[in-house]
PDB file of C-alpha atoms in Angstrom:
ATOM      1  CA  MET A 167     -91.354-211.740   8.110  1.00 45.00           C
ATOM      2  CA  ALA A 168     -88.822-209.073   7.198  1.00 47.00           C
ATOM      3  CA  ALA A 169     -90.019-206.164   5.118  1.00 48.00           C
ATOM      4  CA  ALA A 170     -89.190-206.238   1.412  1.00 48.00           C
ATOM      5  CA  GLY A 171     -85.889-204.580   0.573  1.00 47.00           C
ATOM      6  CA  ARG A 172     -84.674-204.824   4.198  1.00 51.00           C
ATOM      7  CA  SER A 173     -82.081-207.457   5.070  1.00 52.00           C
ATOM      8  CA  SER A 174     -82.579-209.606   8.147  1.00 58.00           C
ATOM      9  CA  PRO A 175     -80.059-209.537  11.037  1.00 59.00           C
ATOM     10  CA  VAL A 176     -78.943-213.051  10.079  1.00 56.00           C
ATOM     11  CA  SER A 177     -78.102-212.112   6.483  1.00 64.00           C
ATOM     12  CA  ALA A 178     -76.368-208.944   7.651  1.00 61.00           C
ATOM     13  CA  TRP A 179     -74.260-210.994  10.077  1.00 60.00           C
ATOM     14  CA  ARG A 180     -73.360-213.429   7.311  1.00 66.00           C
ATOM     15  CA  ARG A 181     -72.250-210.603   5.030  1.00 66.00           C
ATOM     16  CA  LEU A 182     -70.141-209.182   7.853  1.00 58.00           C
ATOM     17  CA  GLN A 183     -68.552-212.598   8.393  1.00 60.00           C
ATOM     18  CA  GLU A 184     -67.807-212.964   4.672  1.00 64.00           C
ATOM     19  CA  ARG A 185     -66.146-209.569   4.688  1.00 67.00           C
ATOM     20  CA  ILE A 186     -64.066-210.031   7.840  1.00 67.00           C
ATOM     21  CA  ALA A 187     -63.175-213.746   7.649  1.00 61.00           C
ATOM     22  CA  PRO A 188     -60.629-213.490   4.774  1.00 65.00           C
ATOM     23  CA  ARG A 189     -58.775-210.772   6.666  1.00 64.00           C
ATOM     24  CA  LEU A 190     -58.714-212.751   9.900  1.00 66.00           C
ATOM     25  CA  VAL A 191     -57.323-215.815   8.129  1.00 68.00           C
ATOM     26  CA  ALA A 192     -54.206-213.840   7.182  1.00 68.00           C
ATOM     27  CA  TRP A 193     -53.299-212.976  10.799  1.00 74.00           C
ATOM     28  CA  PRO A 194     -52.389-216.287  12.527  1.00 78.00           C
ATOM     29  CA  PHE A 195     -49.203-216.998  10.574  1.00 78.00           C
ATOM     30  CA  PRO A 196     -47.519-213.572  11.023  1.00 77.00           C
ATOM     31  CA  LEU A 197     -48.565-213.530  14.675  1.00 82.00           C
ATOM     32  CA  ALA A 198     -47.032-216.995  15.123  1.00 84.00           C
ATOM     33  CA  VAL A 199     -43.798-215.779  13.511  1.00 82.00           C
ATOM     34  CA  LEU A 200     -43.769-212.734  15.791  1.00 82.00           C
ATOM     35  CA  LEU A 201     -44.344-214.955  18.840  1.00 85.00           C
ATOM     36  CA  LEU A 202     -41.547-217.297  17.781  1.00 85.00           C
ATOM     37  CA  TRP A 203     -39.264-214.283  17.291  1.00 81.00           C
ATOM     38  CA  TYR A 204     -40.157-212.985  20.770  1.00 80.00           C
ATOM     39  CA  LEU A 205     -39.554-216.369  22.398  1.00 84.00           C
ATOM     40  CA  GLY A 206     -36.271-216.844  20.558  1.00 79.00           C
ATOM     41  CA  ALA A 207     -35.017-213.466  21.777  1.00 77.00           C
ATOM     42  CA  ARG A 208     -36.493-213.874  25.270  1.00 80.00           C
ATOM     43  CA  PHE A 209     -34.844-217.228  25.954  1.00 79.00           C
ATOM     44  CA  GLU A 210     -31.773-216.409  23.843  1.00 76.00           C
ATOM     45  CA  TRP A 211     -32.121-219.364  21.502  1.00 81.00           C
ATOM     46  CA  ILE A 212     -30.069-217.117  19.221  1.00 78.00           C
ATOM     47  CA  ALA A 213     -27.572-214.560  20.547  1.00 78.00           C
ATOM     48  CA  PRO A 214     -29.132-211.084  21.045  1.00 75.00           C
ATOM     49  CA  GLN A 215     -26.366-209.613  18.878  1.00 76.00           C
ATOM     50  CA  VAL A 216     -27.669-211.737  15.980  1.00 78.00           C
ATOM     51  CA  LEU A 217     -31.413-211.624  16.700  1.00 81.00           C
ATOM     52  CA  PRO A 218     -32.544-208.487  18.561  1.00 86.00           C
ATOM     53  CA  SER A 219     -35.868-208.667  20.342  1.00 84.00           C
ATOM     54  CA  PRO A 220     -39.012-207.189  18.748  1.00 86.00           C
ATOM     55  CA  ALA A 221     -39.012-204.528  21.476  1.00 87.00           C
ATOM     56  CA  ALA A 222     -35.449-203.476  20.581  1.00 87.00           C
ATOM     57  CA  VAL A 223     -36.305-203.288  16.882  1.00 87.00           C
ATOM     58  CA  TRP A 224     -39.432-201.270  17.638  1.00 90.00           C
ATOM     59  CA  ALA A 225     -37.452-198.858  19.809  1.00 90.00           C
ATOM     60  CA  THR A 226     -34.841-198.452  17.072  1.00 89.00           C
ATOM     61  CA  LEU A 227     -37.540-197.828  14.469  1.00 89.00           C
ATOM     62  CA  LEU A 228     -39.135-195.140  16.633  1.00 91.00           C
ATOM     63  CA  ASP A 229     -35.724-193.554  17.169  1.00 90.00           C
ATOM     64  CA  LEU A 230     -35.050-193.507  13.414  1.00 88.00           C
ATOM     65  CA  LEU A 231     -38.437-191.913  12.833  1.00 88.00           C
ATOM     66  CA  ARG A 232     -37.935-189.364  15.615  1.00 89.00           C
ATOM     67  CA  THR A 233     -34.507-188.255  14.399  1.00 89.00           C
ATOM     68  CA  GLY A 234     -35.693-188.124  10.784  1.00 84.00           C
ATOM     69  CA  GLU A 235     -32.902-190.386   9.542  1.00 85.00           C
ATOM     70  CA  ILE A 236     -35.292-192.936   8.065  1.00 88.00           C
ATOM     71  CA  TRP A 237     -37.261-190.215   6.269  1.00 90.00           C
ATOM     72  CA  GLY A 238     -34.175-188.941   4.460  1.00 88.00           C
ATOM     73  CA  HIS A 239     -33.270-192.418   3.223  1.00 88.00           C
ATOM     74  CA  LEU A 240     -36.879-193.149   2.297  1.00 90.00           C
ATOM     75  CA  GLN A 241     -37.162-189.939   0.270  1.00 90.00           C
ATOM     76  CA  VAL A 242     -34.079-190.862  -1.743  1.00 90.00           C
ATOM     77  CA  SER A 243     -35.409-194.381  -2.364  1.00 90.00           C
ATOM     78  CA  MET A 244     -38.860-193.159  -3.412  1.00 91.00           C
ATOM     79  CA  THR A 245     -37.342-190.676  -5.867  1.00 92.00           C
ATOM     80  CA  ARG A 246     -35.283-193.441  -7.440  1.00 92.00           C
ATOM     81  CA  VAL A 247     -38.100-195.959  -7.677  1.00 92.00           C
ATOM     82  CA  PHE A 248     -40.559-193.506  -9.229  1.00 93.00           C
ATOM     83  CA  ALA A 249     -37.983-192.285 -11.755  1.00 94.00           C
ATOM     84  CA  GLY A 250     -37.021-195.818 -12.770  1.00 93.00           C
ATOM     85  CA  PHE A 251     -40.632-196.959 -12.853  1.00 94.00           C
ATOM     86  CA  ALA A 252     -41.632-194.019 -15.069  1.00 95.00           C
ATOM     87  CA  VAL A 253     -38.939-194.968 -17.589  1.00 95.00           C
ATOM     88  CA  GLY A 254     -39.925-198.640 -17.441  1.00 93.00           C
ATOM     89  CA  LEU A 255     -43.612-197.760 -17.841  1.00 94.00           C
ATOM     90  CA  ALA A 256     -42.978-195.594 -20.895  1.00 95.00           C
ATOM     91  CA  VAL A 257     -40.637-198.019 -22.661  1.00 94.00           C
ATOM     92  CA  GLY A 258     -42.453-201.193 -21.602  1.00 92.00           C
ATOM     93  CA  GLY A 259     -45.867-199.786 -22.474  1.00 92.00           C
ATOM     94  CA  ALA A 260     -44.736-198.677 -25.930  1.00 92.00           C
ATOM     95  CA  LEU A 261     -43.015-201.993 -26.576  1.00 93.00           C
ATOM     96  CA  GLY A 262     -46.037-203.982 -25.388  1.00 92.00           C
ATOM     97  CA  VAL A 263     -48.416-201.965 -27.577  1.00 90.00           C
ATOM     98  CA  ALA A 264     -46.162-202.426 -30.614  1.00 91.00           C
ATOM     99  CA  MET A 265     -45.860-206.185 -30.101  1.00 91.00           C
ATOM    100  CA  GLY A 266     -49.589-206.512 -29.447  1.00 89.00           C
ATOM    101  CA  LEU A 267     -50.660-204.574 -32.521  1.00 85.00           C
ATOM    102  CA  SER A 268     -48.093-205.897 -35.004  1.00 87.00           C
ATOM    103  CA  PRO A 269     -47.437-209.664 -35.232  1.00 87.00           C
ATOM    104  CA  THR A 270     -44.562-208.924 -37.618  1.00 90.00           C
ATOM    105  CA  PHE A 271     -42.894-206.609 -35.123  1.00 90.00           C
ATOM    106  CA  LYS A 272     -43.377-209.202 -32.386  1.00 89.00           C
ATOM    107  CA  ASP A 273     -41.783-211.913 -34.538  1.00 89.00           C
ATOM    108  CA  TYR A 274     -38.664-209.767 -34.907  1.00 90.00           C
ATOM    109  CA  VAL A 275     -38.430-208.404 -31.372  1.00 90.00           C
ATOM    110  CA  TYR A 276     -39.923-210.981 -29.014  1.00 89.00           C
ATOM    111  CA  PRO A 277     -37.097-213.595 -29.099  1.00 89.00           C
ATOM    112  CA  LEU A 278     -34.508-210.958 -28.169  1.00 89.00           C
ATOM    113  CA  PHE A 279     -36.856-209.440 -25.592  1.00 89.00           C
ATOM    114  CA  LYS A 280     -37.447-212.873 -24.063  1.00 88.00           C
ATOM    115  CA  ALA A 281     -33.708-213.459 -23.749  1.00 88.00           C
ATOM    116  CA  PHE A 282     -33.296-209.970 -22.270  1.00 86.00           C
ATOM    117  CA  SER A 283     -36.015-210.620 -19.694  1.00 86.00           C
ATOM    118  CA  GLN A 284     -34.429-213.891 -18.542  1.00 87.00           C
ATOM    119  CA  VAL A 285     -31.301-212.107 -17.286  1.00 86.00           C
ATOM    120  CA  PRO A 286     -31.945-210.943 -13.689  1.00 85.00           C
ATOM    121  CA  VAL A 287     -31.292-207.393 -12.559  1.00 82.00           C
ATOM    122  CA  LEU A 288     -28.017-208.332 -10.850  1.00 81.00           C
ATOM    123  CA  GLY A 289     -26.787-209.918 -14.077  1.00 85.00           C
ATOM    124  CA  TRP A 290     -26.678-206.490 -15.733  1.00 85.00           C
ATOM    125  CA  LEU A 291     -24.979-204.785 -12.804  1.00 82.00           C
ATOM    126  CA  PRO A 292     -21.287-205.420 -13.717  1.00 84.00           C
ATOM    127  CA  LEU A 293     -21.746-204.346 -17.345  1.00 86.00           C
ATOM    128  CA  LEU A 294     -23.713-201.224 -16.489  1.00 86.00           C
ATOM    129  CA  MET A 295     -21.197-200.249 -13.816  1.00 84.00           C
ATOM    130  CA  LEU A 296     -18.540-200.170 -16.542  1.00 85.00           C
ATOM    131  CA  LEU A 297     -20.782-198.223 -18.936  1.00 87.00           C
ATOM    132  CA  VAL A 298     -22.483-195.653 -16.682  1.00 85.00           C
ATOM    133  CA  GLY A 299     -20.612-195.875 -13.369  1.00 81.00           C
ATOM    134  CA  ILE A 300     -22.318-196.273  -9.994  1.00 79.00           C
ATOM    135  CA  ASP A 301     -24.243-192.998  -9.888  1.00 81.00           C
ATOM    136  CA  GLU A 302     -27.995-192.511 -10.162  1.00 84.00           C
ATOM    137  CA  ALA A 303     -28.129-193.545 -13.831  1.00 87.00           C
ATOM    138  CA  LEU A 304     -27.158-197.101 -12.885  1.00 88.00           C
ATOM    139  CA  LYS A 305     -29.941-197.405 -10.334  1.00 89.00           C
ATOM    140  CA  ILE A 306     -32.622-195.901 -12.579  1.00 91.00           C
ATOM    141  CA  ILE A 307     -31.680-198.156 -15.519  1.00 91.00           C
ATOM    142  CA  LEU A 308     -31.823-201.303 -13.396  1.00 91.00           C
ATOM    143  CA  ILE A 309     -35.118-200.296 -11.790  1.00 92.00           C
ATOM    144  CA  ALA A 310     -36.544-199.472 -15.231  1.00 93.00           C
ATOM    145  CA  LYS A 311     -35.462-202.887 -16.518  1.00 92.00           C
ATOM    146  CA  ALA A 312     -37.219-204.623 -13.636  1.00 92.00           C
ATOM    147  CA  ALA A 313     -40.457-202.712 -14.302  1.00 93.00           C
ATOM    148  CA  LEU A 314     -40.282-202.898 -18.086  1.00 92.00           C
ATOM    149  CA  VAL A 315     -40.575-206.665 -18.486  1.00 91.00           C
ATOM    150  CA  PRO A 316     -43.945-207.364 -16.766  1.00 93.00           C
ATOM    151  CA  ILE A 317     -45.445-204.170 -18.177  1.00 94.00           C
ATOM    152  CA  ALA A 318     -44.486-205.063 -21.768  1.00 93.00           C
ATOM    153  CA  LEU A 319     -45.600-208.694 -21.483  1.00 92.00           C
ATOM    154  CA  ASN A 320     -48.971-207.925 -19.898  1.00 92.00           C
ATOM    155  CA  THR A 321     -49.659-205.069 -22.303  1.00 92.00           C
ATOM    156  CA  CYS A 322     -48.929-207.308 -25.285  1.00 91.00           C
ATOM    157  CA  LYS A 323     -51.073-210.114 -23.863  1.00 91.00           C
ATOM    158  CA  GLY A 324     -53.945-207.751 -23.094  1.00 90.00           C
ATOM    159  CA  ILE A 325     -54.003-206.226 -26.565  1.00 89.00           C
ATOM    160  CA  GLN A 326     -53.852-209.612 -28.256  1.00 87.00           C
ATOM    161  CA  GLY A 327     -56.774-210.727 -26.093  1.00 87.00           C
ATOM    162  CA  VAL A 328     -59.122-207.997 -27.345  1.00 84.00           C
ATOM    163  CA  PRO A 329     -62.132-209.740 -28.984  1.00 83.00           C
ATOM    164  CA  THR A 330     -62.057-209.642 -32.780  1.00 82.00           C
ATOM    165  CA  ARG A 331     -65.671-208.483 -32.938  1.00 84.00           C
ATOM    166  CA  TYR A 332     -64.699-205.226 -31.224  1.00 81.00           C
ATOM    167  CA  ILE A 333     -62.162-204.543 -33.963  1.00 80.00           C
ATOM    168  CA  GLU A 334     -64.695-205.390 -36.660  1.00 81.00           C
ATOM    169  CA  VAL A 335     -67.274-203.004 -35.215  1.00 82.00           C
ATOM    170  CA  ALA A 336     -64.668-200.234 -35.055  1.00 80.00           C
ATOM    171  CA  ARG A 337     -63.807-200.806 -38.715  1.00 80.00           C
ATOM    172  CA  VAL A 338     -67.466-200.671 -39.672  1.00 80.00           C
ATOM    173  CA  LEU A 339     -67.669-197.314 -37.887  1.00 81.00           C
ATOM    174  CA  ARG A 340     -64.542-196.237 -39.817  1.00 80.00           C
ATOM    175  CA  PHE A 341     -62.437-195.489 -36.756  1.00 80.00           C
ATOM    176  CA  THR A 342     -58.967-194.153 -37.418  1.00 80.00           C
ATOM    177  CA  ARG A 343     -55.987-196.092 -36.053  1.00 80.00           C
ATOM    178  CA  TRP A 344     -55.724-193.665 -33.163  1.00 84.00           C
ATOM    179  CA  GLN A 345     -59.434-193.992 -32.354  1.00 82.00           C
ATOM    180  CA  LEU A 346     -59.187-197.774 -32.604  1.00 80.00           C
ATOM    181  CA  LEU A 347     -56.285-197.772 -30.160  1.00 81.00           C
ATOM    182  CA  THR A 348     -57.650-195.285 -27.616  1.00 80.00           C
ATOM    183  CA  LYS A 349     -61.385-196.082 -27.744  1.00 82.00           C
ATOM    184  CA  VAL A 350     -61.385-199.836 -28.334  1.00 82.00           C
ATOM    185  CA  VAL A 351     -58.075-201.637 -27.831  1.00 83.00           C
ATOM    186  CA  LEU A 352     -56.659-199.993 -24.692  1.00 82.00           C
ATOM    187  CA  PRO A 353     -59.968-199.817 -22.769  1.00 83.00           C
ATOM    188  CA  SER A 354     -60.687-203.481 -23.565  1.00 84.00           C
ATOM    189  CA  ALA A 355     -57.185-204.510 -22.489  1.00 85.00           C
ATOM    190  CA  PHE A 356     -57.192-202.360 -19.353  1.00 85.00           C
ATOM    191  CA  ALA A 357     -57.314-205.209 -16.795  1.00 85.00           C
ATOM    192  CA  PRO A 358     -54.190-207.110 -17.953  1.00 87.00           C
ATOM    193  CA  ILE A 359     -52.353-203.849 -18.657  1.00 90.00           C
ATOM    194  CA  TRP A 360     -52.997-202.593 -15.129  1.00 89.00           C
ATOM    195  CA  SER A 361     -51.938-205.942 -13.715  1.00 87.00           C
ATOM    196  CA  GLY A 362     -48.655-205.452 -15.562  1.00 89.00           C
ATOM    197  CA  VAL A 363     -48.333-201.975 -14.051  1.00 91.00           C
ATOM    198  CA  ARG A 364     -48.803-203.362 -10.536  1.00 89.00           C
ATOM    199  CA  TYR A 365     -46.345-206.197 -11.117  1.00 89.00           C
ATOM    200  CA  GLY A 366     -43.939-203.740 -12.694  1.00 92.00           C
ATOM    201  CA  PHE A 367     -44.018-201.446  -9.690  1.00 92.00           C
ATOM    202  CA  THR A 368     -43.541-204.387  -7.323  1.00 89.00           C
ATOM    203  CA  HIS A 369     -40.516-205.527  -9.313  1.00 91.00           C
ATOM    204  CA  ALA A 370     -39.199-201.959  -9.391  1.00 92.00           C
ATOM    205  CA  TRP A 371     -39.431-201.700  -5.591  1.00 91.00           C
ATOM    206  CA  LEU A 372     -37.621-205.017  -5.126  1.00 88.00           C
ATOM    207  CA  ALA A 373     -34.934-204.015  -7.628  1.00 89.00           C
ATOM    208  CA  LEU A 374     -34.461-200.706  -5.816  1.00 88.00           C
ATOM    209  CA  VAL A 375     -33.624-202.430  -2.541  1.00 84.00           C
ATOM    210  CA  VAL A 376     -31.246-204.860  -4.260  1.00 84.00           C
ATOM    211  CA  VAL A 377     -29.445-202.072  -6.126  1.00 86.00           C
ATOM    212  CA  GLU A 378     -29.109-199.964  -2.993  1.00 84.00           C
ATOM    213  CA  LEU A 379     -27.690-202.945  -1.134  1.00 81.00           C
ATOM    214  CA  LEU A 380     -24.838-203.172  -3.654  1.00 78.00           C
ATOM    215  CA  ALA A 381     -24.172-199.719  -5.091  1.00 71.00           C
ATOM    216  CA  SER A 382     -25.431-196.811  -3.004  1.00 76.00           C
ATOM    217  CA  SER A 383     -24.419-194.409  -0.280  1.00 79.00           C
ATOM    218  CA  GLU A 384     -27.973-193.495   0.757  1.00 83.00           C
ATOM    219  CA  GLY A 385     -31.433-194.995   0.684  1.00 85.00           C
ATOM    220  CA  ILE A 386     -33.258-197.763   2.546  1.00 87.00           C
ATOM    221  CA  GLY A 387     -31.049-200.477   1.046  1.00 86.00           C
ATOM    222  CA  PHE A 388     -27.926-198.598   2.071  1.00 86.00           C
ATOM    223  CA  LEU A 389     -29.295-198.308   5.617  1.00 88.00           C
ATOM    224  CA  ILE A 390     -29.592-202.109   5.744  1.00 88.00           C
ATOM    225  CA  VAL A 391     -25.985-202.528   4.579  1.00 87.00           C
ATOM    226  CA  TYR A 392     -24.792-199.819   6.960  1.00 86.00           C
ATOM    227  CA  GLY A 393     -26.457-201.534   9.916  1.00 86.00           C
ATOM    228  CA  ARG A 394     -24.937-204.879   8.949  1.00 85.00           C
ATOM    229  CA  GLN A 395     -21.438-203.401   8.652  1.00 84.00           C
ATOM    230  CA  LEU A 396     -21.725-201.939  12.150  1.00 83.00           C
ATOM    231  CA  PHE A 397     -23.345-205.165  13.393  1.00 84.00           C
ATOM    232  CA  GLN A 398     -26.446-203.220  14.410  1.00 84.00           C
ATOM    233  CA  LEU A 399     -29.020-205.852  13.579  1.00 87.00           C
ATOM    234  CA  ASP A 400     -31.802-203.799  15.154  1.00 87.00           C
ATOM    235  CA  VAL A 401     -31.207-201.122  12.493  1.00 89.00           C
ATOM    236  CA  VAL A 402     -31.195-203.798   9.783  1.00 89.00           C
ATOM    237  CA  LEU A 403     -34.500-205.284  10.919  1.00 90.00           C
ATOM    238  CA  ALA A 404     -36.082-201.850  11.396  1.00 90.00           C
ATOM    239  CA  ALA A 405     -35.164-200.953   7.800  1.00 90.00           C
ATOM    240  CA  VAL A 406     -36.537-204.297   6.578  1.00 90.00           C
ATOM    241  CA  VAL A 407     -39.826-203.546   8.336  1.00 90.00           C
ATOM    242  CA  VAL A 408     -39.991-200.163   6.598  1.00 90.00           C
ATOM    243  CA  VAL A 409     -39.313-201.783   3.213  1.00 89.00           C
ATOM    244  CA  GLY A 410     -42.152-204.250   3.748  1.00 89.00           C
ATOM    245  CA  ILE A 411     -44.642-201.663   4.997  1.00 90.00           C
ATOM    246  CA  VAL A 412     -43.915-199.156   2.224  1.00 90.00           C
ATOM    247  CA  GLY A 413     -44.090-201.837  -0.473  1.00 88.00           C
ATOM    248  CA  TYR A 414     -47.410-203.088   0.909  1.00 88.00           C
ATOM    249  CA  LEU A 415     -48.886-199.579   1.068  1.00 90.00           C
ATOM    250  CA  LEU A 416     -47.789-198.753  -2.470  1.00 88.00           C
ATOM    251  CA  ASP A 417     -49.400-201.915  -3.816  1.00 86.00           C
ATOM    252  CA  LYS A 418     -52.611-201.141  -1.918  1.00 86.00           C
ATOM    253  CA  ALA A 419     -52.591-197.623  -3.375  1.00 88.00           C
ATOM    254  CA  LEU A 420     -52.362-199.066  -6.892  1.00 85.00           C
ATOM    255  CA  ALA A 421     -55.223-201.451  -6.050  1.00 84.00           C
ATOM    256  CA  LEU A 422     -57.386-198.495  -4.953  1.00 85.00           C
ATOM    257  CA  VAL A 423     -56.556-196.637  -8.170  1.00 82.00           C
ATOM    258  CA  GLU A 424     -57.559-199.736 -10.142  1.00 78.00           C
ATOM    259  CA  LEU A 425     -60.841-199.943  -8.239  1.00 79.00           C
ATOM    260  CA  ARG A 426     -61.577-196.289  -8.946  1.00 78.00           C
ATOM    261  CA  LEU A 427     -60.743-196.664 -12.644  1.00 73.00           C
ATOM    262  CA  THR A 428     -62.839-199.782 -13.069  1.00 69.00           C
ATOM    263  CA  ARG A 429     -65.795-198.066 -11.389  1.00 67.00           C
ATOM    264  CA  TRP A 430     -65.410-195.182 -13.814  1.00 54.00           C
ATOM    265  CA  ARG A 431     -65.314-197.554 -16.780  1.00 55.00           C
ATOM    266  CA  ARG A 432     -68.403-199.442 -15.598  1.00 53.00           C
ATOM    267  CA  ALA A 433     -70.221-196.146 -15.072  1.00 51.00           C
ATOM    268  CA  GLY A 434     -69.176-195.080 -18.570  1.00 47.00           C
ATOM    269  CA  PHE A 435     -70.877-198.125 -20.075  1.00 47.00           C
TER     270      PHE A 435
END
């Protein structure tokens, strides 16, 4: 019989399986796609000029990393996405808080906001090109718009979902409006608000690539267009791989921040 407080080898193995199994389940499909890609290039089911082999794409990616070309484009893209996301976070957060706290304000603003959110990023591109040109302002505005919508909606939803009893207790304690907002409402609505932040950053990253594909002379999106114009599909695919990896890592970083913040909040209670 195992000693009290000490897990048996069987239970430890089961916990290890529960931890590893979900990660293993995610691997077969991408590996199958990679194998199909390799076979298609190996047996030339598609012309090599159209579908370079994985080895050629990998070699091109290493060359771009070695020469530093990819780092220059990535730095430009990261600067744009963080600037646009910061604007979207500020405006979307303020708008979401206002709509969540004031039903009257929401009644006035929400219909127009809903119509605004239904227009995709590319729908605003022609108008904004006429108003602000094709410089950095255009890209930051479009990225901010992409981030603003999910942040505002999730912030509003989170605030409206705060239990009424929390508000009543705060009023009994005679909290000021600022104390009510910072000590009760925002902490209680943290989970949906942070979900909006993560969705907002994901949308901002996607909008960045789209904008750079259409109106840019540098950045990861421009590198994709540049490779297509020169019919260098290995460069295109290498840039696509970088876009996917960077987007995945950024989302994982936000997930780690969320985990750290939720641990802090649980410890605080």
